[in-house]
Tab-separated table of C-alpha atoms and ligand atoms in Angstrom:
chain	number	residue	atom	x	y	z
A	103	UNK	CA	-26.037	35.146	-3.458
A	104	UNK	CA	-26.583	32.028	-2.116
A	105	UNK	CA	-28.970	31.149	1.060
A	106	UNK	CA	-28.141	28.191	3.437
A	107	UNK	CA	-31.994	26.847	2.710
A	108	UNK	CA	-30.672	27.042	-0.989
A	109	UNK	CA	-26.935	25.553	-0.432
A	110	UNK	CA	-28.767	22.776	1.514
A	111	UNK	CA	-31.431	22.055	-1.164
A	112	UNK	CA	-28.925	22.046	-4.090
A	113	UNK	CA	-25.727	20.137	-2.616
A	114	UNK	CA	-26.244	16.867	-3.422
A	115	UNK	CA	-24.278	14.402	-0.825
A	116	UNK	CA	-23.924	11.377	-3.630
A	117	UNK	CA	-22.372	14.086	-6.118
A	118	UNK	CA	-19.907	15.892	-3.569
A	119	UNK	CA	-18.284	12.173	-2.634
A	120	UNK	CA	-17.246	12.240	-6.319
A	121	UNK	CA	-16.318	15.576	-6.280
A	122	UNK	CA	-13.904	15.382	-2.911
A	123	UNK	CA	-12.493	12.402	-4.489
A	124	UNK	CA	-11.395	14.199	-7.234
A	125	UNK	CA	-9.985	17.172	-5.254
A	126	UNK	CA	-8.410	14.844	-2.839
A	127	UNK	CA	-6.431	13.405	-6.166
A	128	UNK	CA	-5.400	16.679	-7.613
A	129	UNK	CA	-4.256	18.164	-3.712
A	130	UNK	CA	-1.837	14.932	-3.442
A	131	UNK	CA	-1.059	15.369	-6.936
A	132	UNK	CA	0.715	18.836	-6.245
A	133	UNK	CA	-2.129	20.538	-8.978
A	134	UNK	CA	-3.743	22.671	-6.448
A	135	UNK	CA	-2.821	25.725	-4.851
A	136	UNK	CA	-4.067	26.363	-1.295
A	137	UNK	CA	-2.031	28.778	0.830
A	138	UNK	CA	-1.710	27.898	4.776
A	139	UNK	CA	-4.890	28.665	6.767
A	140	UNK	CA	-4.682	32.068	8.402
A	141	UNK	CA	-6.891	33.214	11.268
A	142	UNK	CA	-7.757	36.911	13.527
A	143	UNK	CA	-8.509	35.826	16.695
A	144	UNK	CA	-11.043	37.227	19.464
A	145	UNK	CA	-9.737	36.786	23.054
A	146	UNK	CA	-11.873	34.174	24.968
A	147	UNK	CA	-14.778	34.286	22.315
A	148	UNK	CA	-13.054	32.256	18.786
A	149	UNK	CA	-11.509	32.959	16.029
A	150	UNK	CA	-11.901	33.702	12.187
A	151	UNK	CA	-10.138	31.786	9.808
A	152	UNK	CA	-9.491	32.498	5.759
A	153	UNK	CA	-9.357	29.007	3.675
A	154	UNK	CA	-8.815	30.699	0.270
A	155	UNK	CA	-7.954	27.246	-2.920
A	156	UNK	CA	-7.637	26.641	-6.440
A	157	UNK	CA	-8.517	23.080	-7.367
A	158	UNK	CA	-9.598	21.563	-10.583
A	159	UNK	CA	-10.254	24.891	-12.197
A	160	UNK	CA	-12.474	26.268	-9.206
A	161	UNK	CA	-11.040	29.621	-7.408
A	162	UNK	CA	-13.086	29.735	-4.460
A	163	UNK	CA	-12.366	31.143	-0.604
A	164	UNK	CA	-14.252	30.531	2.961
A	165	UNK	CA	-14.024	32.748	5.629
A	166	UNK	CA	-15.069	30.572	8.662
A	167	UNK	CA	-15.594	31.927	12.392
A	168	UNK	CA	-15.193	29.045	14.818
A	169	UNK	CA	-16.822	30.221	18.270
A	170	UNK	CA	-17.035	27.453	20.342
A	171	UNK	CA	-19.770	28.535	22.768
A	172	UNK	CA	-21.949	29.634	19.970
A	173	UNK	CA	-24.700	27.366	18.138
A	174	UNK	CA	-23.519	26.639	15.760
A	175	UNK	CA	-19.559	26.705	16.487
A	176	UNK	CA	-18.958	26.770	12.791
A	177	UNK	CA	-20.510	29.046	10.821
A	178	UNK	CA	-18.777	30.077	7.320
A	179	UNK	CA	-19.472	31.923	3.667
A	180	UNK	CA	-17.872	30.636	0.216
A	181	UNK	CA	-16.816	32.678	-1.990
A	182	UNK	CA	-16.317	31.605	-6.161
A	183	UNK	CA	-14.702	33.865	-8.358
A	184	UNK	CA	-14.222	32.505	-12.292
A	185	UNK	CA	-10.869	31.114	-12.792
A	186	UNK	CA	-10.039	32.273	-16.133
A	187	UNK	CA	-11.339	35.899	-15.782
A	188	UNK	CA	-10.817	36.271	-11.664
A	189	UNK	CA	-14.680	37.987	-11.535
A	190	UNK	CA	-16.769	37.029	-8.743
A	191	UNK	CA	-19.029	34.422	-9.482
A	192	UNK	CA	-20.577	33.526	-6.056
A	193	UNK	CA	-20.997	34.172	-1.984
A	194	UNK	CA	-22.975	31.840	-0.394
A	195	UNK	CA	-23.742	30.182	2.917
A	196	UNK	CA	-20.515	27.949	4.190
A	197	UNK	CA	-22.231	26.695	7.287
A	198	UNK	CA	-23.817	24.478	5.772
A	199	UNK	CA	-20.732	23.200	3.277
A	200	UNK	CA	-18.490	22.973	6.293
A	201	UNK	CA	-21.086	20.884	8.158
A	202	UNK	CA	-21.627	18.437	4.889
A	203	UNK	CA	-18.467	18.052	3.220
A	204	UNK	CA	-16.652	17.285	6.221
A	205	UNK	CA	-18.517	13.893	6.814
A	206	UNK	CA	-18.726	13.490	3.194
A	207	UNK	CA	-15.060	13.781	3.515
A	208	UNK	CA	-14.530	10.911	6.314
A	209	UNK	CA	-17.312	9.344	4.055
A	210	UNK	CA	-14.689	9.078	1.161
A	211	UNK	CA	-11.738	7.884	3.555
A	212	UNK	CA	-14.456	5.154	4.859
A	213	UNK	CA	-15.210	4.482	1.244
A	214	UNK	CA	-11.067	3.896	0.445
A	215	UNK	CA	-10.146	2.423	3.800
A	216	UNK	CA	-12.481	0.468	5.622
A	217	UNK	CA	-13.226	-3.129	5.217
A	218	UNK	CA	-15.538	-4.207	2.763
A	219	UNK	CA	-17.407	-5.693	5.147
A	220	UNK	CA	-17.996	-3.181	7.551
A	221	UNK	CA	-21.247	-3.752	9.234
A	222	UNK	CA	-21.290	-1.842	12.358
A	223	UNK	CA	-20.925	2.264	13.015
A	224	UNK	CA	-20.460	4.338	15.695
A	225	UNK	CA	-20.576	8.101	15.720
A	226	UNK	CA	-18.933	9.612	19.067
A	227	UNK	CA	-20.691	13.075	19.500
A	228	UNK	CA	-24.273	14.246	18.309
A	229	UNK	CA	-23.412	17.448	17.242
A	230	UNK	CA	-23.459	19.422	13.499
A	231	UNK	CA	-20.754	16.824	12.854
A	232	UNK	CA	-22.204	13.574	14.773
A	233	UNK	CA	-25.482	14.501	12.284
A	234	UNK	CA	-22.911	15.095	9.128
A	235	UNK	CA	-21.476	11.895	9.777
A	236	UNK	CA	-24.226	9.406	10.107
A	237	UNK	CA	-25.581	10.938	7.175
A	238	UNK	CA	-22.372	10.781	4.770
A	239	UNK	CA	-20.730	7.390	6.074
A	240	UNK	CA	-23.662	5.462	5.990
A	241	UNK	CA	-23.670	5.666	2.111
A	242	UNK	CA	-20.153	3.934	1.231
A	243	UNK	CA	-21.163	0.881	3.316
A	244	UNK	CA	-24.292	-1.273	4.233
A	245	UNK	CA	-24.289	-0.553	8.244
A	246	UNK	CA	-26.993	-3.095	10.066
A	247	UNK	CA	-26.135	-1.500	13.303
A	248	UNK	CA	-24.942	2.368	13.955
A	249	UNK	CA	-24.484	3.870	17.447
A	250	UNK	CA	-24.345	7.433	18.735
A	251	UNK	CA	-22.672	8.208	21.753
A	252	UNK	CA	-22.466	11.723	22.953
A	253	UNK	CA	-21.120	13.597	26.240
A	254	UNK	CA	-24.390	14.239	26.916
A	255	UNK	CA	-26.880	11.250	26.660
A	256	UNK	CA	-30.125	13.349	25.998
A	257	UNK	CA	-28.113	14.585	22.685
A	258	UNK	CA	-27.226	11.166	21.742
A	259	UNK	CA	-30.517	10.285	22.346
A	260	UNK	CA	-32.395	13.263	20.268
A	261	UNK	CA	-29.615	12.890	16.984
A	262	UNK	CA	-30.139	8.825	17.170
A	263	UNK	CA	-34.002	9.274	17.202
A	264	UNK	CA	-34.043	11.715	14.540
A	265	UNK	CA	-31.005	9.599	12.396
A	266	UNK	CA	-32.695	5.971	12.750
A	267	UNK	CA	-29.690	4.768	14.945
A	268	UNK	CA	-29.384	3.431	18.886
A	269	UNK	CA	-28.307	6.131	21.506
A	270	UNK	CA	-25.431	3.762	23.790
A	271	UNK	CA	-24.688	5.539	27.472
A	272	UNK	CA	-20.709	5.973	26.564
A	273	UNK	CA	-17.973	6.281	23.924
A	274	UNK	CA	-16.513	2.841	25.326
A	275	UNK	CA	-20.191	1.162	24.720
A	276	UNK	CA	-20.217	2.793	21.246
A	277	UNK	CA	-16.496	2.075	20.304
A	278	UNK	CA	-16.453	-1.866	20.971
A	279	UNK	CA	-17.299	-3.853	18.151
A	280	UNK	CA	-17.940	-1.674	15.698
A	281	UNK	CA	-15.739	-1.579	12.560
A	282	UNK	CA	-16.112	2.127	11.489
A	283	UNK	CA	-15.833	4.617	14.615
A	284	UNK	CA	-16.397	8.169	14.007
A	285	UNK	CA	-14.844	10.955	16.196
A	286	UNK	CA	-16.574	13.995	15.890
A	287	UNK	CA	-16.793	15.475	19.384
A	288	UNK	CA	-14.959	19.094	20.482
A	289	UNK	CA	-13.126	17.202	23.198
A	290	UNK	CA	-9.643	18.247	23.756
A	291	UNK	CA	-8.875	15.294	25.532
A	292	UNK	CA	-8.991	11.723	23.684
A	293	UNK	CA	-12.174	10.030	23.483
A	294	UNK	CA	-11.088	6.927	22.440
A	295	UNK	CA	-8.965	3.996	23.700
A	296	UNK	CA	-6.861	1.849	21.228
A	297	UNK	CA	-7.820	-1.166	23.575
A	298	UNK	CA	-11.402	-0.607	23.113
A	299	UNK	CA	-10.728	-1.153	18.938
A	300	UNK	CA	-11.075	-4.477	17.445
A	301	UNK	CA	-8.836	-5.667	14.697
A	302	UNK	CA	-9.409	-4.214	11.037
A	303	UNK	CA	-11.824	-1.262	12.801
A	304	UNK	CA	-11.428	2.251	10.705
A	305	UNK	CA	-11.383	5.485	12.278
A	306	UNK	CA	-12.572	8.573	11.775
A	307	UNK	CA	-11.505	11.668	13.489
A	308	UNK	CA	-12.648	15.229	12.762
A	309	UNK	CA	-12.169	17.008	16.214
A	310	UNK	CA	-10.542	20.024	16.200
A	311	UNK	CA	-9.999	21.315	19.565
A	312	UNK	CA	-7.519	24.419	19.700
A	313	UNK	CA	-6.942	22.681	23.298
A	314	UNK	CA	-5.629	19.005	22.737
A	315	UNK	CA	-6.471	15.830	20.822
A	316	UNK	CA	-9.672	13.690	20.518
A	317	UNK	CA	-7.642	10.364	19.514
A	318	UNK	CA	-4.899	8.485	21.988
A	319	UNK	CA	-1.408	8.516	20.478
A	320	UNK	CA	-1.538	4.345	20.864
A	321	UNK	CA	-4.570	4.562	17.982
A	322	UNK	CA	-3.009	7.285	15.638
A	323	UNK	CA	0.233	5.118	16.003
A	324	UNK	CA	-1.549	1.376	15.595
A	325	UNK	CA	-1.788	0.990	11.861
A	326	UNK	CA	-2.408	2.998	8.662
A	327	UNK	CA	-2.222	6.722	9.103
A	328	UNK	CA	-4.123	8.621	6.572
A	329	UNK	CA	-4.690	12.543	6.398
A	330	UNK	CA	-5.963	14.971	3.605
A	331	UNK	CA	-2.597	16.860	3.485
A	332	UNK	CA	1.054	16.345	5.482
A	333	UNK	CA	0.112	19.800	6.317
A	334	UNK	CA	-1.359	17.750	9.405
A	335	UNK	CA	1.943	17.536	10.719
A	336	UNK	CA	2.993	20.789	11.407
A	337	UNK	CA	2.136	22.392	15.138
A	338	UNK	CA	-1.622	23.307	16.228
A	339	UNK	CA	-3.872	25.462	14.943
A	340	UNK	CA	-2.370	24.647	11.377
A	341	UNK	CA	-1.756	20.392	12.398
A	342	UNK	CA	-3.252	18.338	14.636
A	343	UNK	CA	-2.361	17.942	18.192
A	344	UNK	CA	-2.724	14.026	17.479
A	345	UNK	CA	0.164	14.010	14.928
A	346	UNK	CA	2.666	15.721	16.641
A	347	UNK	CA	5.896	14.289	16.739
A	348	UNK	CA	4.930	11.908	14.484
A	349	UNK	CA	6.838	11.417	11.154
A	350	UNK	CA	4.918	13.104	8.366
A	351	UNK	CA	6.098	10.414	5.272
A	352	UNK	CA	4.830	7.717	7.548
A	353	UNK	CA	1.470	8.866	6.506
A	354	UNK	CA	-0.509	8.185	3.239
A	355	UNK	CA	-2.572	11.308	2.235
A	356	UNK	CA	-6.254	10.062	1.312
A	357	UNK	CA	-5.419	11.762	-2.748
A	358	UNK	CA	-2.852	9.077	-2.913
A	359	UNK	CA	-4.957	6.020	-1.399
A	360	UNK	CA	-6.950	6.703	-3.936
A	361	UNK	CA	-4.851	7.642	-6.956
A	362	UNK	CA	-3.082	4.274	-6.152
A	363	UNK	CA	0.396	5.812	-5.647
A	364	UNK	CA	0.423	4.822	-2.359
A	365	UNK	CA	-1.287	1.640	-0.401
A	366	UNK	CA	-4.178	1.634	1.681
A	367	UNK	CA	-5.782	-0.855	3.686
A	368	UNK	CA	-3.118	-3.949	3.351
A	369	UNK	CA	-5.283	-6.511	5.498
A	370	UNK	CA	-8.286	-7.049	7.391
A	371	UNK	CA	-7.125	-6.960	10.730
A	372	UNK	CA	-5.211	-3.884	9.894
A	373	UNK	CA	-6.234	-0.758	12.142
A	374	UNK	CA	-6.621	2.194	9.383
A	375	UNK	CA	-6.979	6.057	11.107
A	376	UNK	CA	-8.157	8.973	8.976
A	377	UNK	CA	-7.210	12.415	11.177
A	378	UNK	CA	-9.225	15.792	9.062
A	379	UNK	CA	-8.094	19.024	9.652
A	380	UNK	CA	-10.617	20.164	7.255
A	381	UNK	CA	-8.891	21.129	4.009
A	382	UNK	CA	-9.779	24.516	1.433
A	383	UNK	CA	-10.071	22.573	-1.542
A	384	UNK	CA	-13.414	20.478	0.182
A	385	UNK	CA	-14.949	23.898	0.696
A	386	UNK	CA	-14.030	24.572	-3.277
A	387	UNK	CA	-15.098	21.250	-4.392
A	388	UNK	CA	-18.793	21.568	-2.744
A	389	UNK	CA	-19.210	25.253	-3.492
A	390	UNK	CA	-18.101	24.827	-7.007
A	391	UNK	CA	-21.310	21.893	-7.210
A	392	UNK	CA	-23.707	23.870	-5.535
A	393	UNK	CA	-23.323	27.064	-8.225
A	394	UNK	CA	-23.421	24.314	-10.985
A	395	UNK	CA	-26.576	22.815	-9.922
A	396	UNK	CA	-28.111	26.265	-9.290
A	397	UNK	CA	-26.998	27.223	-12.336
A	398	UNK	CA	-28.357	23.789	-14.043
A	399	UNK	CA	-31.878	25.003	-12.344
A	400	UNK	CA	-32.023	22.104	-10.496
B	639	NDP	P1	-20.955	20.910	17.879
B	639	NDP	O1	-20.776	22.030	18.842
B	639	NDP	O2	-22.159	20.865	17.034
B	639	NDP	O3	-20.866	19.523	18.682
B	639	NDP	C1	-19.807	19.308	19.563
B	639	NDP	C2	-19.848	17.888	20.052
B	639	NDP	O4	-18.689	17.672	20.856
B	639	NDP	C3	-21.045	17.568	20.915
B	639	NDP	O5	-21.420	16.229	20.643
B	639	NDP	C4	-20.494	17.688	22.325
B	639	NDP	O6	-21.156	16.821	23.220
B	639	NDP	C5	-19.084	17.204	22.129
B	639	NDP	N1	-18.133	17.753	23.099
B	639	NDP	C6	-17.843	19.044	23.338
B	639	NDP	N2	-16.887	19.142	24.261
B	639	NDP	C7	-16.562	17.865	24.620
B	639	NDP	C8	-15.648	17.300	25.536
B	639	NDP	N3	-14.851	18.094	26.282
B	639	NDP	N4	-15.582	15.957	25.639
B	639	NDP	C9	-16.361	15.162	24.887
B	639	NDP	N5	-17.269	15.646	23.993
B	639	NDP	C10	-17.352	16.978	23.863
B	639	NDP	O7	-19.629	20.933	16.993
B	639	NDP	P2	-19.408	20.325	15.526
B	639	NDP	O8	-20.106	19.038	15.438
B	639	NDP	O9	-19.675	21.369	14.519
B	639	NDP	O10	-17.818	20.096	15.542
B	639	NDP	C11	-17.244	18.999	16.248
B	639	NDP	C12	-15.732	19.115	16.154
B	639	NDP	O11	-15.352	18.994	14.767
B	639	NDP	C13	-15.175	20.456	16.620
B	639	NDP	O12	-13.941	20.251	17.279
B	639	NDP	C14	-14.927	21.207	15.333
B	639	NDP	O13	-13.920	22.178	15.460
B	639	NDP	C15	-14.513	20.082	14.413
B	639	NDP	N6	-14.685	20.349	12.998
B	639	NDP	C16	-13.732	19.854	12.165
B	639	NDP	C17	-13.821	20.032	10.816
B	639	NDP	C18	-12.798	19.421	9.932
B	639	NDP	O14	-12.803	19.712	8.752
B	639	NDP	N7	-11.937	18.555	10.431
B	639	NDP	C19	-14.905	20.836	10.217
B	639	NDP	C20	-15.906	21.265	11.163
B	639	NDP	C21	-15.779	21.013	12.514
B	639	NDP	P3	-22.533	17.159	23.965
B	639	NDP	O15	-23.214	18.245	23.189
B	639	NDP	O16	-23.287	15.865	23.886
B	639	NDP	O17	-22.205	17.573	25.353
């Protein structure tokens, strides 16, 4: 049994972007098997979800309970049972591992998709997420300047005071001129404007709403489209509300960016949009690293 104060001391950010990579590769790959999400849901309160995967010889599940009015929204246990045997290995905190790999996650799109030479950030929302995010993404690039922008400035404020970043009064403020722009409010309405994005910017959007989308359809539809799994596609909760109607082949899937089977960023001044849904076999991948390094005795 594993505490959050022990999931959070053990999982190792640098690690778990190597890790996601690899379980990105084997999901596009066809190697993993991770049944549709199911969820029980609680009239006006949220919902519980099951994320059960196998992925590069980790068996793992999550049971996750979204409640939106609750702090935290998310709040989650892992569990790891051996893969050869089927015995229970593990249950540990998934609040934590939800929180982390997810901007670890838009960390590894950044990594694959933005430009080289990416110097400015912004982080819409100040939340678990916002927090996740300027964590993760400022590893895969050197950042001089990174925003935060929140609904509500005092929370912008607090996150960019604790995070060594500069609280800006809107998402507009945040979103102009930066080259990486990271969505990770619950809005159900879009925060962003494709007129506010300069050429070659890269987008990150992790809002999952059960009400509507975070991103405008003109930015999902400007340039590169790339999502962990076409499962995207299909109608809300199981797809996004930003991808609907859109054509699902028209997408790369971030395991093929980086397996090389199909292209990613093609220019600088291409627009590139990564949409998460959140995906079982992240939850696998960083469970399956925390029980290694506890059981390393690190
Ligand atoms: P938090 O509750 O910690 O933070 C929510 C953030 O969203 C706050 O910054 C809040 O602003 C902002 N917000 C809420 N409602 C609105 C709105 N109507 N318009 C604009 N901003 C709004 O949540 P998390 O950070 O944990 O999660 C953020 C989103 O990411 C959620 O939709 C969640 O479901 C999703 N998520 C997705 C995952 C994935 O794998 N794709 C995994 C985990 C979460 P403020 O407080 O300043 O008012």
């Amino acid at each position: 049994m594993l505490r959050q104060e022990e999931v959070a001391r053990l999982l190792d950010v640098d690690l778990l972007l190597e890790r996601l990579e690899r379980a990105f590769v084997e999901l596009s790959a066809g190697r993993t098997s991770v049944p549709p999400r199911i969820a029980a849901f609680v009239p006006k309160r949220g919902l519980l979800a099951a994320m059960p995967g196998y992925v590069d010889g980790v068996l793992a599940a999550k049971l996750v309970a979204l409640f939106p009015d609750h702090d935290p929204s998310h709040q989650a246990l892992v569990a790891v049972f051996d893969a050869e045997t089927g015995t229970p290995q593990a249950v540990m905190d998934g609040t934590h591992i939800t929180a982390v790999r997810t901007g670890a996650s838009s960390a590894v799109a950044t990594r694959a998709l933005a430009r080289e030479d990416a110097r400015v950030l912004a982080v819409l929302g100040a939340g678990v997420q916002g927090r996740s995010h300027l964590d993760a993404v400022r590893r895969v690039r050197d950042f001089r300047e990174v925003r935060v922008a929140s609904r509500t400035f005092e929370h912008a404020q607090a996150l960019a005071q604790e995070a060594d970043a500069v609280a800006v009064e809107s998402f507009e403020k945040a979103a102009r001129g930066a080259d990486v722009v990271c969505c990770c409010t619950h809005a159900s309405e879009p925060v962003l404007r494709r007129e506010w994005l300069a050429p070659g910017t890269h987008v990150c959007s992790v809002g999952a709403s059960q009400e509507g989308p975070e991103l405008d359809r003109a930015t999902v539809a400007a340039g590169l489209l790339c999502v962990e799994s076409r499962v995207a596609f299909q109608p809300p909760p199981a797809g996004a509300f930003e991808l609907q109607g859109l054509r699902p082949d028209d997408a790369v899937e971030l395991g093929e960016v980086l397996a090389g089977t199909r292209p990613g960023r093609t220019s600088d001044d291409q627009l590139t949009v990564y949409k998460s849904m959140g995906h079982a076999v992240e939850d696998a991948a960083a469970a399956a690293l925390v029980l290694e390094l506890s059981s390393a005795g690190s």
